[in-house]
């Protein structure tokens, strides 16, 4: 069975890694959010792409989920000493990725080609595609400060401002990256990873043609909200600030119309009947992924469930 996974950062990368441990490269393509991308110290940073690539390559920092394992910080310390910007931390190894990506982008290479070449160098065999090669920037509308660029809100201001909405600047002009629509069209099913629906998955499915391509397939999402809380990041806070009680039910409703099936954690079993009212199939399982074995276990559950949907 051929699967396309839609993923954001850490949560998406974990399930993508689980799926990659089971499916061969020809049966799994991972499409990644680039709405978090931004320019910092003159460098083009693609946080979610790097998180997914590093995770599949076994290079990710196990403590943060982003950046590199066995990192050193000499460049960062030097920038600090010089009085430069340090709110976004770039380790020495990670910096090499941003320097080389920026150089290649400036020479005109598309992000998708650069990502393919980097993955080859890192020994990642599963195709990892940016949602688009065009610039799309997630903007967070906040009550206190109006619109903020995503990383300014997320990292610099630690998700503290109150969210009132989102905009994906540039998405009207963006086209899916080479291979994205082909991968979806050739897939049997689309798996929406347990990533933030608002700022990780919505940017992907807002790029022209991606949502409609998904709609022709069996689509299953895994809830990133467990027991009313996000496993990582501000998803639950965003739901609350937007006037929606954060829950697996809210996530299922978020994707209403797109989903054939929905997977949520056993702690949320009480929501089963309400979610079933959305006319989608459900699987209740342990969806926490604390280590590599648990990623594989959840991926196995997902794939077994997907098989029952045909
Ligand atoms: N997240 C942080 O909270 N603080 C950082 O300093 C930081 C640096 C960073 C560097 C490279 C990279 O690829 C990601 C990095 N992230 C950092 C994570 C990242 O910005 C967010 O987790 C994602 O954009 C949300 O998915």
PDB file of N, CA and C in Angstrom, residues 125-220:
ATOM      1  N   UNK A 125      16.222   7.505   2.587  1.00  0.00           N
ATOM      2  CA  UNK A 125      15.765   6.974   1.302  1.00  0.00           C
ATOM      3  C   UNK A 125      14.317   7.327   0.981  1.00  0.00           C
ATOM      4  N   UNK A 126      13.522   7.589   2.010  1.00  0.00           N
ATOM      5  CA  UNK A 126      12.113   7.922   1.748  1.00  0.00           C
ATOM      6  C   UNK A 126      12.011   9.342   1.207  1.00  0.00           C
ATOM      7  N   UNK A 127      11.200   9.542   0.172  1.00  0.00           N
ATOM      8  CA  UNK A 127      11.084  10.911  -0.353  1.00  0.00           C
ATOM      9  C   UNK A 127      10.443  11.859   0.660  1.00  0.00           C
ATOM     10  N   UNK A 128      11.130  12.975   0.882  1.00  0.00           N
ATOM     11  CA  UNK A 128      10.606  14.037   1.752  1.00  0.00           C
ATOM     12  C   UNK A 128      10.476  15.282   0.879  1.00  0.00           C
ATOM     13  N   UNK A 129       9.256  15.766   0.742  1.00  0.00           N
ATOM     14  CA  UNK A 129       9.008  16.888  -0.164  1.00  0.00           C
ATOM     15  C   UNK A 129       8.484  18.090   0.606  1.00  0.00           C
ATOM     16  N   UNK A 130       9.023  19.294   0.321  1.00  0.00           N
ATOM     17  CA  UNK A 130       8.368  20.490   0.872  1.00  0.00           C
ATOM     18  C   UNK A 130       7.012  20.618   0.192  1.00  0.00           C
ATOM     19  N   UNK A 131       6.029  21.182   0.895  1.00  0.00           N
ATOM     20  CA  UNK A 131       4.696  21.325   0.285  1.00  0.00           C
ATOM     21  C   UNK A 131       4.769  22.157  -1.006  1.00  0.00           C
ATOM     22  N   UNK A 132       5.696  23.106  -1.021  1.00  0.00           N
ATOM     23  CA  UNK A 132       5.840  23.998  -2.177  1.00  0.00           C
ATOM     24  C   UNK A 132       7.286  24.465  -2.263  1.00  0.00           C
ATOM     25  N   UNK A 133       7.696  24.858  -3.455  1.00  0.00           N
ATOM     26  CA  UNK A 133       9.008  25.502  -3.622  1.00  0.00           C
ATOM     27  C   UNK A 133       8.869  27.021  -3.559  1.00  0.00           C
ATOM     28  N   UNK A 134       7.640  27.475  -3.453  1.00  0.00           N
ATOM     29  CA  UNK A 134       7.380  28.920  -3.446  1.00  0.00           C
ATOM     30  C   UNK A 134       7.343  29.436  -2.004  1.00  0.00           C
ATOM     31  N   UNK A 135       7.597  30.741  -1.835  1.00  0.00           N
ATOM     32  CA  UNK A 135       7.584  31.270  -0.465  1.00  0.00           C
ATOM     33  C   UNK A 135       6.166  31.367   0.100  1.00  0.00           C
ATOM     34  N   UNK A 136       5.950  30.703   1.234  1.00  0.00           N
ATOM     35  CA  UNK A 136       4.684  30.823   1.984  1.00  0.00           C
ATOM     36  C   UNK A 136       5.093  31.062   3.435  1.00  0.00           C
ATOM     37  N   UNK A 137       4.519  32.097   4.046  1.00  0.00           N
ATOM     38  CA  UNK A 137       4.904  32.422   5.421  1.00  0.00           C
ATOM     39  C   UNK A 137       3.673  32.424   6.318  1.00  0.00           C
ATOM     40  N   UNK A 138       3.680  31.565   7.311  1.00  0.00           N
ATOM     41  CA  UNK A 138       2.574  31.562   8.277  1.00  0.00           C
ATOM     42  C   UNK A 138       2.664  32.815   9.140  1.00  0.00           C
ATOM     43  N   UNK A 139       1.557  33.541   9.190  1.00  0.00           N
ATOM     44  CA  UNK A 139       1.472  34.752  10.007  1.00  0.00           C
ATOM     45  C   UNK A 139       0.432  34.491  11.088  1.00  0.00           C
ATOM     46  N   UNK A 140       0.781  34.838  12.311  1.00  0.00           N
ATOM     47  CA  UNK A 140      -0.110  34.589  13.444  1.00  0.00           C
ATOM     48  C   UNK A 140      -0.751  35.907  13.854  1.00  0.00           C
ATOM     49  N   UNK A 141      -2.065  35.946  13.772  1.00  0.00           N
ATOM     50  CA  UNK A 141      -2.760  37.164  14.202  1.00  0.00           C
ATOM     51  C   UNK A 141      -2.940  37.110  15.710  1.00  0.00           C
ATOM     52  N   UNK A 142      -2.501  38.150  16.389  1.00  0.00           N
ATOM     53  CA  UNK A 142      -2.589  38.134  17.860  1.00  0.00           C
ATOM     54  C   UNK A 142      -3.401  39.340  18.351  1.00  0.00           C
ATOM     55  N   UNK A 143      -4.052  39.141  19.504  1.00  0.00           N
ATOM     56  CA  UNK A 143      -4.887  40.225  20.075  1.00  0.00           C
ATOM     57  C   UNK A 143      -4.013  41.405  20.485  1.00  0.00           C
ATOM     58  N   UNK A 144      -2.818  41.111  21.045  1.00  0.00           N
ATOM     59  CA  UNK A 144      -2.000  42.182  21.625  1.00  0.00           C
ATOM     60  C   UNK A 144      -1.170  42.932  20.589  1.00  0.00           C
ATOM     61  N   UNK A 145      -0.684  42.215  19.576  1.00  0.00           N
ATOM     62  CA  UNK A 145       0.333  42.825  18.709  1.00  0.00           C
ATOM     63  C   UNK A 145      -0.003  42.740  17.226  1.00  0.00           C
ATOM     64  N   UNK A 146      -1.246  42.406  16.904  1.00  0.00           N
ATOM     65  CA  UNK A 146      -1.594  42.251  15.486  1.00  0.00           C
ATOM     66  C   UNK A 146      -0.878  41.049  14.909  1.00  0.00           C
ATOM     67  N   UNK A 147      -0.503  41.155  13.637  1.00  0.00           N
ATOM     68  CA  UNK A 147       0.053  39.986  12.951  1.00  0.00           C
ATOM     69  C   UNK A 147       1.550  39.823  13.231  1.00  0.00           C
ATOM     70  N   UNK A 148       1.944  38.605  13.601  1.00  0.00           N
ATOM     71  CA  UNK A 148       3.364  38.315  13.861  1.00  0.00           C
ATOM     72  C   UNK A 148       3.831  37.198  12.929  1.00  0.00           C
ATOM     73  N   UNK A 149       5.063  37.302  12.395  1.00  0.00           N
ATOM     74  CA  UNK A 149       5.611  36.170  11.649  1.00  0.00           C
ATOM     75  C   UNK A 149       5.709  34.951  12.578  1.00  0.00           C
ATOM     76  N   UNK A 150       5.539  33.750  12.026  1.00  0.00           N
ATOM     77  CA  UNK A 150       5.405  32.554  12.850  1.00  0.00           C
ATOM     78  C   UNK A 150       6.515  32.372  13.882  1.00  0.00           C
ATOM     79  N   UNK A 151       7.780  32.458  13.475  1.00  0.00           N
ATOM     80  CA  UNK A 151       8.861  32.184  14.433  1.00  0.00           C
ATOM     81  C   UNK A 151       8.988  33.285  15.484  1.00  0.00           C
ATOM     82  N   UNK A 152       8.567  34.508  15.101  1.00  0.00           N
ATOM     83  CA  UNK A 152       8.555  35.594  16.095  1.00  0.00           C
ATOM     84  C   UNK A 152       7.564  35.230  17.205  1.00  0.00           C
ATOM     85  N   UNK A 153       6.387  34.749  16.795  1.00  0.00           N
ATOM     86  CA  UNK A 153       5.373  34.317  17.771  1.00  0.00           C
ATOM     87  C   UNK A 153       5.851  33.073  18.529  1.00  0.00           C
ATOM     88  N   UNK A 154       6.330  32.079  17.780  1.00  0.00           N
ATOM     89  CA  UNK A 154       6.552  30.738  18.343  1.00  0.00           C
ATOM     90  C   UNK A 154       7.797  30.684  19.226  1.00  0.00           C
ATOM     91  N   UNK A 155       8.911  31.127  18.690  1.00  0.00           N
ATOM     92  CA  UNK A 155      10.174  30.988  19.434  1.00  0.00           C
ATOM     93  C   UNK A 155      10.483  32.269  20.217  1.00  0.00           C
ATOM     94  N   UNK A 156      10.481  33.427  19.519  1.00  0.00           N
ATOM     95  CA  UNK A 156      10.915  34.658  20.183  1.00  0.00           C
ATOM     96  C   UNK A 156       9.966  35.025  21.321  1.00  0.00           C
ATOM     97  N   UNK A 157       8.663  34.905  21.075  1.00  0.00           N
ATOM     98  CA  UNK A 157       7.700  35.304  22.111  1.00  0.00           C
ATOM     99  C   UNK A 157       7.077  34.085  22.807  1.00  0.00           C
ATOM    100  N   UNK A 158       7.691  32.924  22.626  1.00  0.00           N
ATOM    101  CA  UNK A 158       7.313  31.676  23.317  1.00  0.00           C
ATOM    102  C   UNK A 158       5.806  31.408  23.313  1.00  0.00           C
ATOM    103  N   UNK A 159       5.159  31.729  22.185  1.00  0.00           N
ATOM    104  CA  UNK A 159       3.710  31.471  22.001  1.00  0.00           C
ATOM    105  C   UNK A 159       2.860  32.199  23.041  1.00  0.00           C
ATOM    106  N   UNK A 160       3.403  33.274  23.640  1.00  0.00           N
ATOM    107  CA  UNK A 160       2.653  33.949  24.700  1.00  0.00           C
ATOM    108  C   UNK A 160       1.488  34.823  24.200  1.00  0.00           C
ATOM    109  N   UNK A 161       1.652  35.537  23.073  1.00  0.00           N
ATOM    110  CA  UNK A 161       0.520  36.370  22.632  1.00  0.00           C
ATOM    111  C   UNK A 161      -0.749  35.539  22.373  1.00  0.00           C
ATOM    112  N   UNK A 162      -1.902  36.207  22.533  1.00  0.00           N
ATOM    113  CA  UNK A 162      -3.188  35.527  22.338  1.00  0.00           C
ATOM    114  C   UNK A 162      -3.513  35.468  20.845  1.00  0.00           C
ATOM    115  N   UNK A 163      -3.766  34.264  20.387  1.00  0.00           N
ATOM    116  CA  UNK A 163      -3.994  34.055  18.950  1.00  0.00           C
ATOM    117  C   UNK A 163      -5.440  34.383  18.572  1.00  0.00           C
ATOM    118  N   UNK A 164      -5.601  35.096  17.428  1.00  0.00           N
ATOM    119  CA  UNK A 164      -6.976  35.330  16.946  1.00  0.00           C
ATOM    120  C   UNK A 164      -7.172  34.830  15.515  1.00  0.00           C
ATOM    121  N   UNK A 165      -6.132  34.316  14.900  1.00  0.00           N
ATOM    122  CA  UNK A 165      -6.288  33.761  13.554  1.00  0.00           C
ATOM    123  C   UNK A 165      -4.941  33.559  12.875  1.00  0.00           C
ATOM    124  N   UNK A 166      -4.971  33.042  11.670  1.00  0.00           N
ATOM    125  CA  UNK A 166      -3.737  32.740  10.935  1.00  0.00           C
ATOM    126  C   UNK A 166      -3.909  33.152   9.480  1.00  0.00           C
ATOM    127  N   UNK A 167      -2.780  33.451   8.847  1.00  0.00           N
ATOM    128  CA  UNK A 167      -2.784  33.753   7.419  1.00  0.00           C
ATOM    129  C   UNK A 167      -1.532  33.117   6.835  1.00  0.00           C
ATOM    130  N   UNK A 168      -1.672  32.529   5.676  1.00  0.00           N
ATOM    131  CA  UNK A 168      -0.513  31.914   5.032  1.00  0.00           C
ATOM    132  C   UNK A 168      -0.114  32.824   3.867  1.00  0.00           C
ATOM    133  N   UNK A 169       0.748  33.784   4.176  1.00  0.00           N
ATOM    134  CA  UNK A 169       1.098  34.803   3.197  1.00  0.00           C
ATOM    135  C   UNK A 169       1.780  34.158   1.991  1.00  0.00           C
ATOM    136  N   UNK A 170       1.288  34.483   0.825  1.00  0.00           N
ATOM    137  CA  UNK A 170       1.892  33.976  -0.412  1.00  0.00           C
ATOM    138  C   UNK A 170       1.261  32.693  -0.922  1.00  0.00           C
ATOM    139  N   UNK A 171       0.353  32.109  -0.123  1.00  0.00           N
ATOM    140  CA  UNK A 171      -0.154  30.786  -0.508  1.00  0.00           C
ATOM    141  C   UNK A 171      -0.995  30.838  -1.791  1.00  0.00           C
ATOM    142  N   UNK A 172      -1.591  32.020  -2.058  1.00  0.00           N
ATOM    143  CA  UNK A 172      -2.422  32.139  -3.273  1.00  0.00           C
ATOM    144  C   UNK A 172      -1.583  31.893  -4.516  1.00  0.00           C
ATOM    145  N   UNK A 173      -0.299  32.280  -4.438  1.00  0.00           N
ATOM    146  CA  UNK A 173       0.565  32.158  -5.626  1.00  0.00           C
ATOM    147  C   UNK A 173       1.350  30.854  -5.619  1.00  0.00           C
ATOM    148  N   UNK A 174       1.320  30.141  -4.503  1.00  0.00           N
ATOM    149  CA  UNK A 174       2.186  28.952  -4.375  1.00  0.00           C
ATOM    150  C   UNK A 174       1.612  27.769  -5.140  1.00  0.00           C
ATOM    151  N   UNK A 175       2.483  26.991  -5.705  1.00  0.00           N
ATOM    152  CA  UNK A 175       2.100  25.743  -6.385  1.00  0.00           C
ATOM    153  C   UNK A 175       2.741  24.591  -5.622  1.00  0.00           C
ATOM    154  N   UNK A 176       2.110  23.421  -5.620  1.00  0.00           N
ATOM    155  CA  UNK A 176       2.741  22.284  -4.945  1.00  0.00           C
ATOM    156  C   UNK A 176       4.126  22.027  -5.539  1.00  0.00           C
ATOM    157  N   UNK A 177       5.061  21.621  -4.701  1.00  0.00           N
ATOM    158  CA  UNK A 177       6.414  21.321  -5.200  1.00  0.00           C
ATOM    159  C   UNK A 177       6.334  20.122  -6.145  1.00  0.00           C
ATOM    160  N   UNK A 178       7.369  20.030  -6.980  1.00  0.00           N
ATOM    161  CA  UNK A 178       7.435  18.915  -7.940  1.00  0.00           C
ATOM    162  C   UNK A 178       7.309  17.589  -7.180  1.00  0.00           C
ATOM    163  N   UNK A 179       6.407  16.763  -7.639  1.00  0.00           N
ATOM    164  CA  UNK A 179       6.265  15.440  -7.024  1.00  0.00           C
ATOM    165  C   UNK A 179       5.153  15.337  -5.994  1.00  0.00           C
ATOM    166  N   UNK A 180       4.674  16.496  -5.500  1.00  0.00           N
ATOM    167  CA  UNK A 180       3.675  16.450  -4.421  1.00  0.00           C
ATOM    168  C   UNK A 180       2.350  15.866  -4.932  1.00  0.00           C
ATOM    169  N   UNK A 181       1.814  16.455  -5.999  1.00  0.00           N
ATOM    170  CA  UNK A 181       0.506  15.966  -6.484  1.00  0.00           C
ATOM    171  C   UNK A 181       0.635  14.551  -7.036  1.00  0.00           C
ATOM    172  N   UNK A 182       1.761  14.263  -7.683  1.00  0.00           N
ATOM    173  CA  UNK A 182       1.986  12.903  -8.210  1.00  0.00           C
ATOM    174  C   UNK A 182       1.967  11.901  -7.060  1.00  0.00           C
ATOM    175  N   UNK A 183       2.650  12.242  -5.973  1.00  0.00           N
ATOM    176  CA  UNK A 183       2.706  11.312  -4.823  1.00  0.00           C
ATOM    177  C   UNK A 183       1.307  11.070  -4.274  1.00  0.00           C
ATOM    178  N   UNK A 184       0.522  12.135  -4.153  1.00  0.00           N
ATOM    179  CA  UNK A 184      -0.842  11.964  -3.601  1.00  0.00           C
ATOM    180  C   UNK A 184      -1.680  11.151  -4.583  1.00  0.00           C
ATOM    181  N   UNK A 185      -1.594  11.503  -5.869  1.00  0.00           N
ATOM    182  CA  UNK A 185      -2.408  10.784  -6.863  1.00  0.00           C
ATOM    183  C   UNK A 185      -2.048   9.305  -6.935  1.00  0.00           C
ATOM    184  N   UNK A 186      -0.786   8.975  -6.700  1.00  0.00           N
ATOM    185  CA  UNK A 186      -0.357   7.560  -6.759  1.00  0.00           C
ATOM    186  C   UNK A 186      -0.571   6.825  -5.444  1.00  0.00           C
ATOM    187  N   UNK A 187      -0.980   7.556  -4.412  1.00  0.00           N
ATOM    188  CA  UNK A 187      -1.111   6.916  -3.089  1.00  0.00           C
ATOM    189  C   UNK A 187      -2.469   6.232  -2.956  1.00  0.00           C
ATOM    190  N   UNK A 188      -2.527   5.272  -2.043  1.00  0.00           N
ATOM    191  CA  UNK A 188      -3.814   4.677  -1.692  1.00  0.00           C
ATOM    192  C   UNK A 188      -4.453   5.477  -0.556  1.00  0.00           C
ATOM    193  N   UNK A 189      -3.632   5.992   0.319  1.00  0.00           N
ATOM    194  CA  UNK A 189      -4.180   6.701   1.484  1.00  0.00           C
ATOM    195  C   UNK A 189      -3.262   7.841   1.907  1.00  0.00           C
ATOM    196  N   UNK A 190      -3.880   8.833   2.509  1.00  0.00           N
ATOM    197  CA  UNK A 190      -3.138   9.980   3.056  1.00  0.00           C
ATOM    198  C   UNK A 190      -3.260   9.925   4.579  1.00  0.00           C
ATOM    199  N   UNK A 191      -2.119  10.008   5.244  1.00  0.00           N
ATOM    200  CA  UNK A 191      -2.088  10.008   6.705  1.00  0.00           C
ATOM    201  C   UNK A 191      -1.714  11.419   7.174  1.00  0.00           C
ATOM    202  N   UNK A 192      -2.620  12.041   7.899  1.00  0.00           N
ATOM    203  CA  UNK A 192      -2.310  13.360   8.482  1.00  0.00           C
ATOM    204  C   UNK A 192      -1.694  13.099   9.851  1.00  0.00           C
ATOM    205  N   UNK A 193      -0.407  13.386   9.962  1.00  0.00           N
ATOM    206  CA  UNK A 193       0.341  13.083  11.194  1.00  0.00           C
ATOM    207  C   UNK A 193      -0.173  13.927  12.369  1.00  0.00           C
ATOM    208  N   UNK A 194       0.169  13.520  13.602  1.00  0.00           N
ATOM    209  CA  UNK A 194      -0.306  14.285  14.768  1.00  0.00           C
ATOM    210  C   UNK A 194       0.459  15.603  14.936  1.00  0.00           C
ATOM    211  N   UNK A 195       0.288  16.463  13.953  1.00  0.00           N
ATOM    212  CA  UNK A 195       0.922  17.788  13.945  1.00  0.00           C
ATOM    213  C   UNK A 195      -0.154  18.816  14.241  1.00  0.00           C
ATOM    214  N   UNK A 196       0.283  20.050  14.510  1.00  0.00           N
ATOM    215  CA  UNK A 196      -0.653  21.127  14.826  1.00  0.00           C
ATOM    216  C   UNK A 196      -1.568  21.399  13.616  1.00  0.00           C
ATOM    217  N   UNK A 197      -2.891  21.214  13.769  1.00  0.00           N
ATOM    218  CA  UNK A 197      -3.786  21.412  12.617  1.00  0.00           C
ATOM    219  C   UNK A 197      -3.721  22.834  12.068  1.00  0.00           C
ATOM    220  N   UNK A 198      -3.602  23.825  12.962  1.00  0.00           N
ATOM    221  CA  UNK A 198      -3.676  25.232  12.529  1.00  0.00           C
ATOM    222  C   UNK A 198      -2.449  25.678  11.758  1.00  0.00           C
ATOM    223  N   UNK A 199      -1.269  25.339  12.273  1.00  0.00           N
ATOM    224  CA  UNK A 199      -0.051  25.929  11.699  1.00  0.00           C
ATOM    225  C   UNK A 199       0.897  24.916  11.061  1.00  0.00           C
ATOM    226  N   UNK A 200       0.565  23.622  11.133  1.00  0.00           N
ATOM    227  CA  UNK A 200       1.422  22.642  10.451  1.00  0.00           C
ATOM    228  C   UNK A 200       0.702  22.003   9.273  1.00  0.00           C
ATOM    229  N   UNK A 201      -0.557  21.607   9.479  1.00  0.00           N
ATOM    230  CA  UNK A 201      -1.278  20.902   8.414  1.00  0.00           C
ATOM    231  C   UNK A 201      -2.064  21.878   7.525  1.00  0.00           C
ATOM    232  N   UNK A 202      -2.718  22.872   8.126  1.00  0.00           N
ATOM    233  CA  UNK A 202      -3.488  23.814   7.300  1.00  0.00           C
ATOM    234  C   UNK A 202      -2.642  24.485   6.206  1.00  0.00           C
ATOM    235  N   UNK A 203      -1.396  24.911   6.503  1.00  0.00           N
ATOM    236  CA  UNK A 203      -0.619  25.505   5.402  1.00  0.00           C
ATOM    237  C   UNK A 203      -0.448  24.527   4.226  1.00  0.00           C
ATOM    238  N   UNK A 204      -0.252  23.245   4.534  1.00  0.00           N
ATOM    239  CA  UNK A 204      -0.041  22.255   3.457  1.00  0.00           C
ATOM    240  C   UNK A 204      -1.305  22.132   2.604  1.00  0.00           C
ATOM    241  N   UNK A 205      -2.456  21.958   3.266  1.00  0.00           N
ATOM    242  CA  UNK A 205      -3.673  21.701   2.489  1.00  0.00           C
ATOM    243  C   UNK A 205      -4.285  22.978   1.911  1.00  0.00           C
ATOM    244  N   UNK A 206      -3.651  24.122   2.218  1.00  0.00           N
ATOM    245  CA  UNK A 206      -4.113  25.374   1.611  1.00  0.00           C
ATOM    246  C   UNK A 206      -3.393  25.641   0.281  1.00  0.00           C
ATOM    247  N   UNK A 207      -2.297  24.954   0.041  1.00  0.00           N
ATOM    248  CA  UNK A 207      -1.599  25.121  -1.249  1.00  0.00           C
ATOM    249  C   UNK A 207      -2.492  24.536  -2.352  1.00  0.00           C
ATOM    250  N   UNK A 208      -2.671  25.304  -3.414  1.00  0.00           N
ATOM    251  CA  UNK A 208      -3.624  24.936  -4.476  1.00  0.00           C
ATOM    252  C   UNK A 208      -3.466  23.485  -4.914  1.00  0.00           C
ATOM    253  N   UNK A 209      -4.551  22.760  -4.903  1.00  0.00           N
ATOM    254  CA  UNK A 209      -4.580  21.403  -5.469  1.00  0.00           C
ATOM    255  C   UNK A 209      -4.285  20.303  -4.472  1.00  0.00           C
ATOM    256  N   UNK A 210      -3.685  20.629  -3.331  1.00  0.00           N
ATOM    257  CA  UNK A 210      -3.294  19.549  -2.403  1.00  0.00           C
ATOM    258  C   UNK A 210      -4.521  18.957  -1.709  1.00  0.00           C
ATOM    259  N   UNK A 211      -5.407  19.816  -1.217  1.00  0.00           N
ATOM    260  CA  UNK A 211      -6.575  19.297  -0.502  1.00  0.00           C
ATOM    261  C   UNK A 211      -7.469  18.495  -1.465  1.00  0.00           C
ATOM    262  N   UNK A 212      -7.683  19.031  -2.656  1.00  0.00           N
ATOM    263  CA  UNK A 212      -8.582  18.320  -3.576  1.00  0.00           C
ATOM    264  C   UNK A 212      -7.977  16.991  -4.006  1.00  0.00           C
ATOM    265  N   UNK A 213      -6.640  16.927  -4.132  1.00  0.00           N
ATOM    266  CA  UNK A 213      -5.996  15.635  -4.460  1.00  0.00           C
ATOM    267  C   UNK A 213      -6.202  14.658  -3.300  1.00  0.00           C
ATOM    268  N   UNK A 214      -6.074  15.159  -2.071  1.00  0.00           N
ATOM    269  CA  UNK A 214      -6.265  14.286  -0.888  1.00  0.00           C
ATOM    270  C   UNK A 214      -7.692  13.759  -0.829  1.00  0.00           C
ATOM    271  N   UNK A 215      -8.632  14.614  -1.213  1.00  0.00           N
ATOM    272  CA  UNK A 215     -10.051  14.241  -1.105  1.00  0.00           C
ATOM    273  C   UNK A 215     -10.424  13.025  -1.948  1.00  0.00           C
ATOM    274  N   UNK A 216      -9.610  12.722  -2.952  1.00  0.00           N
ATOM    275  CA  UNK A 216      -9.912  11.556  -3.807  1.00  0.00           C
ATOM    276  C   UNK A 216      -9.354  10.272  -3.166  1.00  0.00           C
ATOM    277  N   UNK A 217      -8.697  10.403  -2.035  1.00  0.00           N
ATOM    278  CA  UNK A 217      -8.041   9.260  -1.373  1.00  0.00           C
ATOM    279  C   UNK A 217      -8.691   8.973  -0.022  1.00  0.00           C
ATOM    280  N   UNK A 218      -8.352   7.825   0.514  1.00  0.00           N
ATOM    281  CA  UNK A 218      -8.738   7.563   1.902  1.00  0.00           C
ATOM    282  C   UNK A 218      -7.839   8.440   2.779  1.00  0.00           C
ATOM    283  N   UNK A 219      -8.452   9.243   3.643  1.00  0.00           N
ATOM    284  CA  UNK A 219      -7.659  10.149   4.494  1.00  0.00           C
ATOM    285  C   UNK A 219      -7.913   9.812   5.970  1.00  0.00           C
ATOM    286  N   UNK A 220      -6.818   9.635   6.688  1.00  0.00           N
ATOM    287  CA  UNK A 220      -6.922   9.382   8.127  1.00  0.00           C
ATOM    288  C   UNK A 220      -6.011  10.361   8.866  1.00  0.00           C
TER     289      UNK A 220
END
